[in-house]
Short mmCIF file of C-alpha atoms in Angstrom, two decimals:
data_model
loop_
_atom_site.label_atom_id
_atom_site.label_comp_id
_atom_site.label_asym_id
_atom_site.label_seq_id
_atom_site.Cartn_x
_atom_site.Cartn_y
_atom_site.Cartn_z
CA MET A 1 -67.22 11.92 14.83
CA ILE A 2 -67.42 13.96 18.16
CA LEU A 3 -65.21 13.30 21.05
CA LYS A 4 -66.47 14.28 24.47
CA PRO A 5 -63.57 14.53 26.97
CA THR A 6 -66.02 15.59 29.81
CA ARG A 7 -64.09 14.20 32.76
CA ILE A 8 -60.96 15.77 31.63
CA ALA A 9 -62.42 18.97 30.78
CA LEU A 10 -64.16 19.08 34.19
CA ALA A 11 -60.90 18.19 36.02
CA LEU A 12 -59.21 21.04 34.02
CA ALA A 13 -61.79 23.40 35.15
CA ALA A 14 -61.47 22.31 38.89
CA LEU A 15 -57.65 22.79 38.60
CA SER A 16 -57.91 26.27 37.52
CA LEU A 17 -59.54 27.33 40.91
CA PRO A 18 -57.33 29.72 43.04
CA PHE A 19 -56.04 28.55 46.41
CA ALA A 20 -54.60 30.57 49.29
CA ALA A 21 -51.27 29.56 51.01
CA VAL A 22 -48.06 31.14 52.19
CA THR A 23 -44.42 31.19 50.68
CA ALA A 24 -41.60 29.22 51.37
CA SER A 25 -39.23 30.73 53.97
CA ALA A 26 -35.47 30.30 54.41
CA ASN A 27 -36.20 26.89 55.64
CA GLN A 28 -38.18 26.07 52.60
CA SER A 29 -40.07 23.17 54.15
CA LEU A 30 -41.94 25.80 56.13
CA VAL A 31 -43.41 29.25 55.49
CA SER A 32 -42.36 32.84 55.68
CA PRO A 33 -43.45 34.77 58.76
CA GLY A 34 -43.30 38.57 58.77
CA TYR A 35 -41.74 40.35 56.05
CA SER A 36 -39.38 37.45 55.17
CA ALA A 37 -41.64 37.30 52.01
CA THR A 38 -39.78 40.36 50.82
CA ILE A 39 -36.28 39.93 52.29
CA GLY A 40 -36.18 36.20 51.59
CA GLY A 41 -33.97 33.78 53.34
CA VAL A 42 -31.64 36.24 55.24
CA PHE A 43 -31.31 37.26 58.94
CA ASN A 44 -32.18 40.91 59.72
CA SER A 45 -32.06 42.10 63.32
CA ALA A 46 -34.73 44.73 62.43
CA THR A 47 -37.49 41.99 62.71
CA VAL A 48 -37.90 39.44 65.43
CA HIS A 49 -39.18 36.91 62.80
CA SER A 50 -35.48 36.50 61.81
CA SER A 51 -35.19 33.99 64.77
CA SER A 52 -36.95 31.49 62.36
CA LYS A 53 -33.84 31.82 60.08
CA ASN A 54 -30.16 31.60 61.15
CA PRO A 55 -30.35 30.75 64.83
CA ALA A 56 -26.74 31.94 65.23
CA GLY A 57 -28.23 35.55 64.99
CA ASN A 58 -30.28 35.33 68.15
CA ASN A 59 -27.78 37.56 70.11
CA LEU A 60 -28.21 40.25 67.56
CA LEU A 61 -32.06 40.46 68.06
CA LEU A 62 -31.33 42.17 71.42
CA ARG A 63 -29.76 45.43 72.20
CA ASP A 64 -27.13 45.81 74.71
CA GLY A 65 -28.64 45.46 78.30
CA GLU A 66 -31.98 44.16 76.73
CA ARG A 67 -33.17 40.76 77.96
CA MET A 68 -36.39 40.24 76.26
CA ARG A 69 -38.33 40.82 72.91
CA PHE A 70 -41.37 39.35 71.44
CA GLY A 71 -43.78 39.25 68.43
CA TYR A 72 -47.05 41.13 69.67
CA LEU A 73 -49.86 39.80 67.49
CA SER A 74 -47.43 38.20 65.37
CA ASN A 75 -48.14 37.33 61.65
CA LEU A 76 -50.48 35.80 59.18
CA GLY A 77 -50.09 35.48 55.34
CA MET A 78 -51.49 33.86 52.27
CA TYR A 79 -50.77 33.59 48.70
CA MET A 80 -52.40 32.41 45.34
CA GLU A 81 -50.48 30.50 42.75
CA PHE A 82 -51.76 29.26 39.37
CA GLY A 83 -50.38 26.84 36.97
CA GLN A 84 -50.27 27.65 33.27
CA VAL A 85 -53.85 26.83 32.72
CA ASP A 86 -54.25 29.07 29.72
CA GLU A 87 -52.01 26.59 27.79
CA LEU A 88 -54.16 23.69 28.93
CA GLU A 89 -57.27 25.40 27.78
CA ASP A 90 -55.66 26.11 24.53
CA THR A 91 -54.50 22.45 24.16
CA LEU A 92 -58.01 21.18 25.06
CA ASP A 93 -59.73 23.36 22.49
CA GLY A 94 -57.51 22.49 19.96
CA ILE A 95 -57.85 18.83 20.53
CA VAL A 96 -61.78 19.07 20.46
CA ASN A 97 -61.66 21.24 17.32
CA PHE A 98 -59.16 18.75 15.80
CA LEU A 99 -61.22 15.71 16.47
CA ASP A 100 -64.61 17.45 15.49
CA GLY A 101 -63.10 18.56 12.25
CA GLN A 102 -61.77 15.24 11.10
CA GLU A 103 -63.02 14.05 7.72
CA ILE A 104 -63.13 10.41 7.06
CA ASP A 105 -62.65 9.31 3.45
CA VAL A 106 -65.48 6.96 2.92
CA ASP A 107 -64.06 5.18 -0.19
CA ALA A 108 -60.73 4.75 1.62
CA LEU A 109 -62.73 3.32 4.59
CA VAL A 110 -64.53 0.90 2.47
CA ALA A 111 -61.45 -0.12 0.44
CA ASP A 112 -59.22 -0.50 3.61
CA PRO A 113 -61.25 -0.14 6.82
CA SER A 114 -58.61 -1.54 9.06
CA GLY A 115 -55.92 0.96 7.73
CA THR A 116 -58.08 3.92 7.87
CA VAL A 117 -59.13 3.19 11.35
CA THR A 118 -55.66 2.72 12.40
CA GLU A 119 -54.78 5.95 10.99
CA VAL A 120 -57.52 7.82 12.67
CA THR A 121 -56.91 5.90 16.05
CA ALA A 122 -53.24 7.04 15.91
CA ALA A 123 -54.07 10.67 15.34
CA ALA A 124 -56.70 10.62 18.22
CA GLU A 125 -54.31 8.88 20.62
CA GLU A 126 -51.47 11.35 19.77
CA ALA A 127 -53.99 14.16 20.49
CA PHE A 128 -54.85 12.73 23.92
CA ASP A 129 -51.35 12.02 24.88
CA MET A 130 -50.50 15.65 24.12
CA LEU A 131 -53.41 16.85 26.38
CA LEU A 132 -52.38 14.57 29.22
CA ASP A 133 -48.59 15.79 28.93
CA ASP A 134 -49.86 19.30 29.21
CA LEU A 135 -52.11 18.57 32.01
CA GLU A 136 -49.14 17.02 33.98
CA ARG A 137 -46.68 19.70 33.16
CA ASN A 138 -48.98 22.71 33.84
CA GLY A 139 -51.80 21.47 36.03
CA GLN A 140 -49.90 21.61 39.44
CA PHE A 141 -51.07 23.92 42.07
CA ARG A 142 -50.22 24.69 45.69
CA PHE A 143 -52.16 26.08 48.59
CA GLY A 144 -52.10 26.58 52.32
CA GLY A 145 -52.06 29.13 55.10
CA MET A 146 -50.01 30.14 58.21
CA VAL A 147 -50.76 31.89 61.61
CA GLN A 148 -47.92 32.69 64.00
CA ALA A 149 -48.89 32.24 67.61
CA PRO A 150 -49.34 35.57 69.65
CA LEU A 151 -46.28 36.85 71.50
CA THR A 152 -43.95 34.53 69.41
CA PRO A 153 -41.31 34.75 68.46
CA PHE A 154 -40.14 35.15 72.08
CA ILE A 155 -36.56 36.08 72.64
CA ILE A 156 -34.85 35.70 76.04
CA GLY A 157 -31.28 36.67 76.71
CA SER A 158 -29.43 34.70 79.49
CA GLN A 159 -26.00 35.50 81.12
CA THR A 160 -25.88 32.26 82.81
CA ALA A 161 -26.42 30.40 79.42
CA LYS A 162 -24.00 32.86 77.67
CA GLY A 163 -26.49 33.40 74.93
CA THR A 164 -29.98 34.04 73.67
CA PHE A 165 -32.93 31.70 73.49
CA SER A 166 -35.82 32.01 70.91
CA ILE A 167 -39.35 30.32 71.05
CA ASN A 168 -41.36 30.03 67.81
CA ALA A 169 -44.88 28.58 67.61
CA SER A 170 -47.02 28.47 64.44
CA GLY A 171 -49.83 26.55 62.83
CA SER A 172 -49.89 26.16 58.90
CA VAL A 173 -51.34 24.16 56.22
CA GLN A 174 -49.55 23.13 53.01
CA GLY A 175 -51.27 21.42 49.99
CA SER A 176 -50.78 20.49 46.39
CA MET A 177 -52.99 19.24 43.60
CA GLY A 178 -52.06 18.25 40.41
CA VAL A 179 -52.42 15.80 37.38
CA ILE A 180 -50.30 12.58 37.10
CA ASN A 181 -50.04 11.17 33.59
CA GLY A 182 -49.28 7.41 33.08
CA LYS A 183 -48.96 5.52 29.94
CA GLY A 184 -50.40 6.89 26.56
CA ALA A 185 -54.15 6.93 25.91
CA ASN A 186 -55.50 3.83 24.27
CA ILE A 187 -58.52 4.79 22.08
CA ASP A 188 -60.64 2.03 20.73
CA ILE A 189 -62.18 3.05 17.19
CA ILE A 190 -64.46 0.51 15.53
CA TYR A 191 -65.92 0.56 11.92
CA ASP A 192 -69.27 -1.31 11.32
CA PRO A 193 -69.63 -1.76 7.57
CA ALA A 194 -73.11 -2.97 7.66
CA GLU A 195 -74.29 0.24 9.45
CA GLU A 196 -71.51 2.26 7.85
CA LEU A 197 -70.96 3.65 11.37
CA LEU A 198 -67.68 4.69 13.06
CA THR A 199 -67.75 4.51 16.74
CA TYR A 200 -65.13 4.93 19.56
CA ASN A 201 -64.43 4.45 23.07
CA SER A 202 -62.81 7.28 25.07
CA GLY A 203 -59.17 7.14 25.92
CA ASP A 204 -58.19 4.51 28.36
CA THR A 205 -55.59 6.19 30.68
CA ASP A 206 -54.23 5.72 34.20
CA ALA A 207 -54.00 9.58 34.74
CA GLY A 208 -55.44 11.23 37.71
CA VAL A 209 -55.35 14.01 40.01
CA ASP A 210 -53.33 13.76 43.16
CA LEU A 211 -54.37 15.91 46.06
CA ARG A 212 -52.35 16.41 49.27
CA VAL A 213 -52.78 18.40 52.29
CA ALA A 214 -50.59 18.63 55.49
CA SER A 215 -51.57 20.55 58.68
CA ILE A 216 -48.63 21.36 60.65
CA THR A 217 -48.19 22.49 64.17
CA HIS A 218 -44.58 23.80 64.68
CA LEU A 219 -42.84 24.62 68.01
CA ALA A 220 -39.07 25.59 67.74
CA VAL A 221 -36.56 26.36 70.62
CA GLY A 222 -33.40 28.01 69.33
CA TYR A 223 -30.13 29.01 71.10
CA GLY A 224 -27.46 31.57 69.76
CA THR A 225 -24.20 32.48 71.43
CA ASN A 226 -21.03 34.40 70.57
CA LEU A 227 -17.95 32.52 70.36
CA GLY A 228 -16.02 34.93 72.49
CA GLU A 229 -18.42 34.33 75.40
CA TRP A 230 -16.81 30.87 75.57
CA PHE A 231 -13.43 31.27 74.44
CA ASP A 232 -10.98 34.09 74.80
CA ILE A 233 -11.00 34.86 70.98
CA ASN A 234 -10.80 38.27 69.40
CA LEU A 235 -11.44 38.30 65.73
CA PRO A 236 -9.55 41.35 63.96
CA LYS A 237 -12.60 42.34 62.06
CA GLY A 238 -15.77 41.13 63.41
CA GLU A 239 -17.32 38.62 65.77
CA LEU A 240 -18.63 34.95 65.17
CA GLU A 241 -21.85 33.68 66.32
CA LEU A 242 -23.07 30.02 66.48
CA GLY A 243 -26.57 28.68 66.88
CA ALA A 244 -28.71 25.64 66.92
CA ARG A 245 -32.61 25.11 66.69
CA LEU A 246 -34.75 22.09 67.66
CA ASN A 247 -37.96 21.88 65.95
CA LEU A 248 -40.84 19.83 67.00
CA TYR A 249 -43.35 19.15 64.19
CA GLN A 250 -46.85 17.71 64.67
CA VAL A 251 -48.16 16.85 61.35
CA GLU A 252 -51.33 15.52 60.00
CA THR A 253 -51.38 14.57 56.48
CA ALA A 254 -54.35 13.85 54.09
CA ARG A 255 -54.46 12.53 50.53
CA THR A 256 -56.90 11.27 47.86
CA PHE A 257 -56.31 10.18 44.20
CA VAL A 258 -59.04 10.77 41.57
CA ALA A 259 -58.79 9.01 38.28
CA LEU A 260 -59.65 11.19 35.29
CA GLN A 261 -61.42 8.28 33.66
CA ASN A 262 -63.81 5.96 35.74
CA ASP A 263 -67.52 5.28 35.96
CA ASP A 264 -68.52 8.59 37.29
CA ASP A 265 -69.78 11.32 35.03
CA GLU A 266 -69.32 14.10 37.54
CA PHE A 267 -66.12 15.50 38.94
CA GLU A 268 -66.78 17.45 42.12
CA ILE A 269 -63.64 19.06 43.74
CA GLY A 270 -65.59 19.29 47.04
CA ASP A 271 -65.98 15.48 47.01
CA SER A 272 -62.17 15.23 46.51
CA PHE A 273 -61.43 17.37 49.53
CA GLU A 274 -63.87 15.54 51.72
CA SER A 275 -62.31 12.31 50.64
CA ALA A 276 -58.89 13.53 51.67
CA GLU A 277 -60.26 14.91 55.00
CA ASN A 278 -61.60 11.44 55.93
CA ASN A 279 -58.18 9.75 55.04
CA THR A 280 -55.49 11.19 57.34
CA GLN A 281 -52.20 10.10 59.09
CA LYS A 282 -50.56 11.71 62.14
CA THR A 283 -46.69 11.98 62.62
CA ASN A 284 -44.61 13.58 65.19
CA GLN A 285 -40.94 14.24 64.42
CA LEU A 286 -38.05 16.32 65.62
CA GLY A 287 -35.85 18.47 63.39
CA LEU A 288 -32.50 20.10 63.97
CA ASP A 289 -31.20 23.44 62.36
CA LEU A 290 -27.50 24.66 62.83
CA GLY A 291 -26.18 28.15 61.95
CA VAL A 292 -23.01 30.24 62.03
CA MET A 293 -22.64 33.96 61.28
CA TRP A 294 -19.94 36.46 61.06
CA HIS A 295 -20.66 40.04 61.59
CA ALA A 296 -19.02 43.45 61.67
CA SER A 297 -20.23 47.00 62.06
CA ASN A 298 -21.57 47.33 58.53
CA MET A 299 -21.70 43.77 57.11
CA GLN A 300 -22.49 40.23 57.87
CA ALA A 301 -22.34 36.71 56.18
CA GLY A 302 -23.81 33.43 57.45
CA LEU A 303 -24.62 29.90 56.75
CA THR A 304 -27.64 27.79 57.99
CA ILE A 305 -28.19 24.05 57.75
CA TYR A 306 -31.84 23.08 57.85
CA ASN A 307 -33.40 19.68 58.49
CA LEU A 308 -29.94 18.25 59.54
CA ASN A 309 -31.65 14.85 60.31
CA GLU A 310 -34.05 14.94 57.33
CA PRO A 311 -37.34 14.06 59.29
CA GLU A 312 -39.89 11.96 57.59
CA PHE A 313 -43.60 12.15 57.58
CA ASP A 314 -46.15 9.48 56.42
CA TYR A 315 -49.22 9.89 54.08
CA PRO A 316 -52.12 7.62 54.53
CA ASP A 317 -52.16 4.31 52.47
CA LEU A 318 -54.61 4.88 49.47
CA GLY A 319 -54.76 1.18 49.16
CA LYS A 320 -57.24 1.09 52.03
CA VAL A 321 -59.76 3.50 50.86
CA LEU A 322 -59.75 3.61 46.84
CA ASP A 323 -62.10 1.52 44.76
CA ASN A 324 -60.45 -1.34 42.89
CA ASP A 325 -60.53 0.54 39.47
CA THR A 326 -58.98 3.75 40.95
CA LEU A 327 -56.51 1.69 42.82
CA GLY A 328 -55.54 -0.21 39.81
CA LYS A 329 -54.76 2.98 38.00
CA LEU A 330 -52.78 4.43 40.88
CA LYS A 331 -50.71 1.06 41.07
CA ASN A 332 -49.91 1.32 37.36
CA LEU A 333 -48.67 4.87 38.02
CA GLN A 334 -46.56 3.46 40.85
CA SER A 335 -45.06 0.79 38.56
CA ALA A 336 -44.10 3.49 36.17
CA GLY A 337 -42.30 5.39 38.97
CA LYS A 338 -44.82 8.24 38.91
CA SER A 339 -46.55 8.01 42.23
CA LYS A 340 -46.97 5.87 45.33
CA VAL A 341 -50.03 4.13 46.96
CA ALA A 342 -48.54 4.73 50.34
CA ASP A 343 -46.00 7.51 50.39
CA THR A 344 -43.87 9.41 52.62
CA VAL A 345 -42.31 12.89 52.56
CA THR A 346 -38.74 13.58 53.69
CA LEU A 347 -37.93 17.34 54.66
CA SER A 348 -34.59 17.49 52.72
CA ARG A 349 -31.31 18.71 54.27
CA HIS A 350 -30.28 21.99 52.64
CA SER A 351 -28.30 24.99 53.34
CA VAL A 352 -28.79 28.74 52.82
CA VAL A 353 -25.85 31.09 52.46
CA GLU A 354 -26.67 34.72 53.07
CA GLY A 355 -24.82 38.19 53.00
CA ALA A 356 -25.70 41.73 53.98
CA TYR A 357 -24.14 45.22 53.76
CA PHE A 358 -25.37 48.18 55.98
CA THR A 359 -24.73 51.81 55.86
CA GLN A 360 -23.00 53.25 58.86
CA ASN A 361 -26.21 54.06 60.74
CA ARG A 362 -27.64 50.72 59.65
CA ASN A 363 -30.86 52.50 58.29
CA TRP A 364 -30.11 51.22 54.87
CA VAL A 365 -29.29 47.61 53.84
CA LEU A 366 -28.61 45.27 50.85
CA GLN A 367 -29.05 41.62 51.32
CA GLY A 368 -28.97 38.37 49.19
CA TYR A 369 -29.18 34.64 49.77
CA TYR A 370 -28.68 31.47 47.84
CA THR A 371 -30.05 27.91 48.67
CA LEU A 372 -27.48 25.12 48.40
CA GLY A 373 -29.40 21.88 47.49
CA THR A 374 -32.99 21.28 46.93
CA ALA A 375 -35.54 21.60 49.85
CA THR A 376 -38.78 19.58 50.07
CA ASN A 377 -41.88 20.72 51.91
CA PHE A 378 -44.58 18.66 53.66
CA VAL A 379 -46.47 17.84 50.44
CA GLY A 380 -43.31 17.03 48.43
CA ASP A 381 -43.05 20.25 46.33
CA GLU A 382 -39.32 21.21 45.55
CA TYR A 383 -37.76 24.61 46.10
CA GLN A 384 -34.29 26.23 45.65
CA MET A 385 -34.74 29.79 46.44
CA MET A 386 -32.43 32.67 45.76
CA GLY A 387 -33.06 36.43 46.14
CA VAL A 388 -31.84 39.99 46.71
CA SER A 389 -33.52 42.77 48.52
CA ALA A 390 -32.88 46.41 49.70
CA GLY A 391 -34.49 48.06 52.53
CA TYR A 392 -34.70 51.30 54.80
CA PHE A 393 -35.32 50.66 58.32
CA SER A 394 -36.52 53.93 60.19
CA ASP A 395 -35.51 54.96 63.65
CA SER A 396 -38.69 56.87 64.11
CA TRP A 397 -42.08 55.45 65.05
CA TRP A 398 -43.95 57.59 62.57
CA LEU A 399 -41.69 57.51 59.57
CA PRO A 400 -42.46 54.33 57.58
CA GLY A 401 -39.87 51.77 56.67
CA GLY A 402 -39.66 50.10 53.33
CA ARG A 403 -38.18 47.23 51.50
CA LEU A 404 -38.14 45.86 47.95
CA GLY A 405 -36.92 42.42 46.82
CA TYR A 406 -36.60 39.85 44.12
CA ASN A 407 -36.96 36.09 44.80
CA LYS A 408 -36.74 33.16 42.33
CA ASN A 409 -37.35 29.36 42.62
CA ILE A 410 -34.65 28.03 40.46
CA THR A 411 -36.05 24.39 40.49
CA GLY A 412 -39.73 23.16 40.80
CA THR A 413 -42.11 25.84 39.52
CA GLU A 414 -39.25 28.08 38.65
CA LEU A 415 -41.43 31.07 39.41
CA SER A 416 -39.97 34.51 40.21
CA THR A 417 -41.50 37.29 42.18
CA ILE A 418 -41.13 40.99 42.99
CA ASN A 419 -41.87 41.76 46.62
CA GLY A 420 -42.55 44.95 48.58
CA GLY A 421 -43.16 45.87 52.05
CA VAL A 422 -43.83 48.91 54.48
CA THR A 423 -43.46 49.12 58.14
CA PHE A 424 -45.88 51.55 59.93
CA PHE A 425 -45.30 52.94 63.42
CA GLY A 426 -42.38 50.83 63.75
CA MET A 427 -44.45 47.68 64.40
CA MET A 428 -46.99 46.83 61.72
CA ASN A 429 -45.56 45.05 58.70
CA LEU A 430 -47.43 44.87 55.44
CA ASP A 431 -45.80 42.98 52.55
CA VAL A 432 -46.96 42.02 49.07
CA ALA A 433 -45.41 39.77 46.45
CA MET A 434 -46.46 39.35 42.93
CA GLY A 435 -45.16 36.97 40.21
CA LEU A 436 -43.53 38.09 37.00
CA GLU A 437 -45.06 35.25 35.04
CA THR A 438 -48.74 35.72 34.11
CA VAL A 439 -51.63 33.46 33.16
CA GLU A 440 -54.97 34.14 31.47
CA TYR A 441 -57.75 33.55 33.92
CA GLU A 442 -61.38 34.48 33.22
CA GLY A 443 -60.41 36.49 30.19
CA SER A 444 -57.69 38.72 32.10
CA ASN A 445 -53.84 38.27 32.54
CA VAL A 446 -53.02 37.91 36.06
CA PRO A 447 -49.92 37.10 37.78
CA ARG A 448 -49.34 33.32 38.45
CA TYR A 449 -48.26 34.23 42.01
CA PHE A 450 -49.71 36.67 44.51
CA ALA A 451 -48.87 36.94 48.21
CA ILE A 452 -49.74 39.22 51.18
CA SER A 453 -48.44 39.10 54.62
CA LEU A 454 -49.51 41.19 57.75
CA GLY A 455 -47.70 41.12 61.20
CA PHE A 456 -47.28 42.98 64.41
CA GLU A 457 -44.00 43.05 66.29
CA GLU A 458 -42.26 44.96 68.90
CA LYS A 459 -40.20 47.73 67.51
CA PHE A 460 -36.46 47.02 67.99
#
């Protein structure tokens, strides 16, 4: 008896391809500009890209008497993330070897054909269920990219408004692809006593690959002010800043679902992307962020609330584009609570608490942050980031600055990364992040996560 799980094997091979993307930022629904990939979800006045974090810190991005600051050529970034595909390959190989190596007791089969067939069927179904469970658990991948618009972020101080405005603009893409498993495989094995032949049909399953992509145009206008500008308040050991940011999201979503078992013998990942591109939905929404920050000469602490109003974005209705067989499988997954035919994504409200300690000359800094609640991005992935970092920020244009950080997602993928970055000539930022977890890929152990970010900004 030889089992040929061709479609599942091809799907597994397709899922093990690398994809480019960018990391989640302090607002974990979006992506990290500048060297935020290293310092994480904290405000740091040494980078203009901190305006995309706590809006209460806008005032701190300008020196005394300075009225304008901007991002030059700004920033672009990418990362690659792998699921635990080596475990999937091991599981698949083990199942194939198990099924190929099964010996059927002919005497037992003749004496009790129904009992023997039932035993073999149960073993085969258990093996397939194991494979599909591993596919769902480990066959999840994220991808995308981000480019910040030139000259942004743009920071403008206003005496009339008693505060500082920020303008951010970027384009990005986020995506996810992974297996969704439904009910257990139903394998049909038949014994023909006349021919003494044991035949089977491949496992009947609703499992499939769900591919989602979101293209995001993001425009944000923020305002930060010192409480003392409005009220005659003198805090004994520091100052209090307040801020708000209005986000305009123009989002086009695409989605397709490919059943692991259907009438096609070929699984072409390119066809899946083309199917998704031809099935899109556009949504425009506003989002609101609020922030508060206390700061003194050598320390600061803050709280930012992201997506206060929890904007929602629609995905296209797959009931209008899938064939009847594939749609039936997706509806079964929907009945099981595993997926939806027509889905929406809500950017979850979440908060980030942060703190930093500076040396007296502010060249050295220790920072940390923690996310309260779970954030959701535009393809429905979940994040709850935490991290710590240390950095040296040079006052000289020729002496490089440097930083080193650790970040971890304590939900979702639960991946952790070591991050490092260097600033050259006071304006060019190069940051790299590498995952601590590894996966076997093409015979070598590689990090499950790798990221790189390059940006240019005006020296503060």
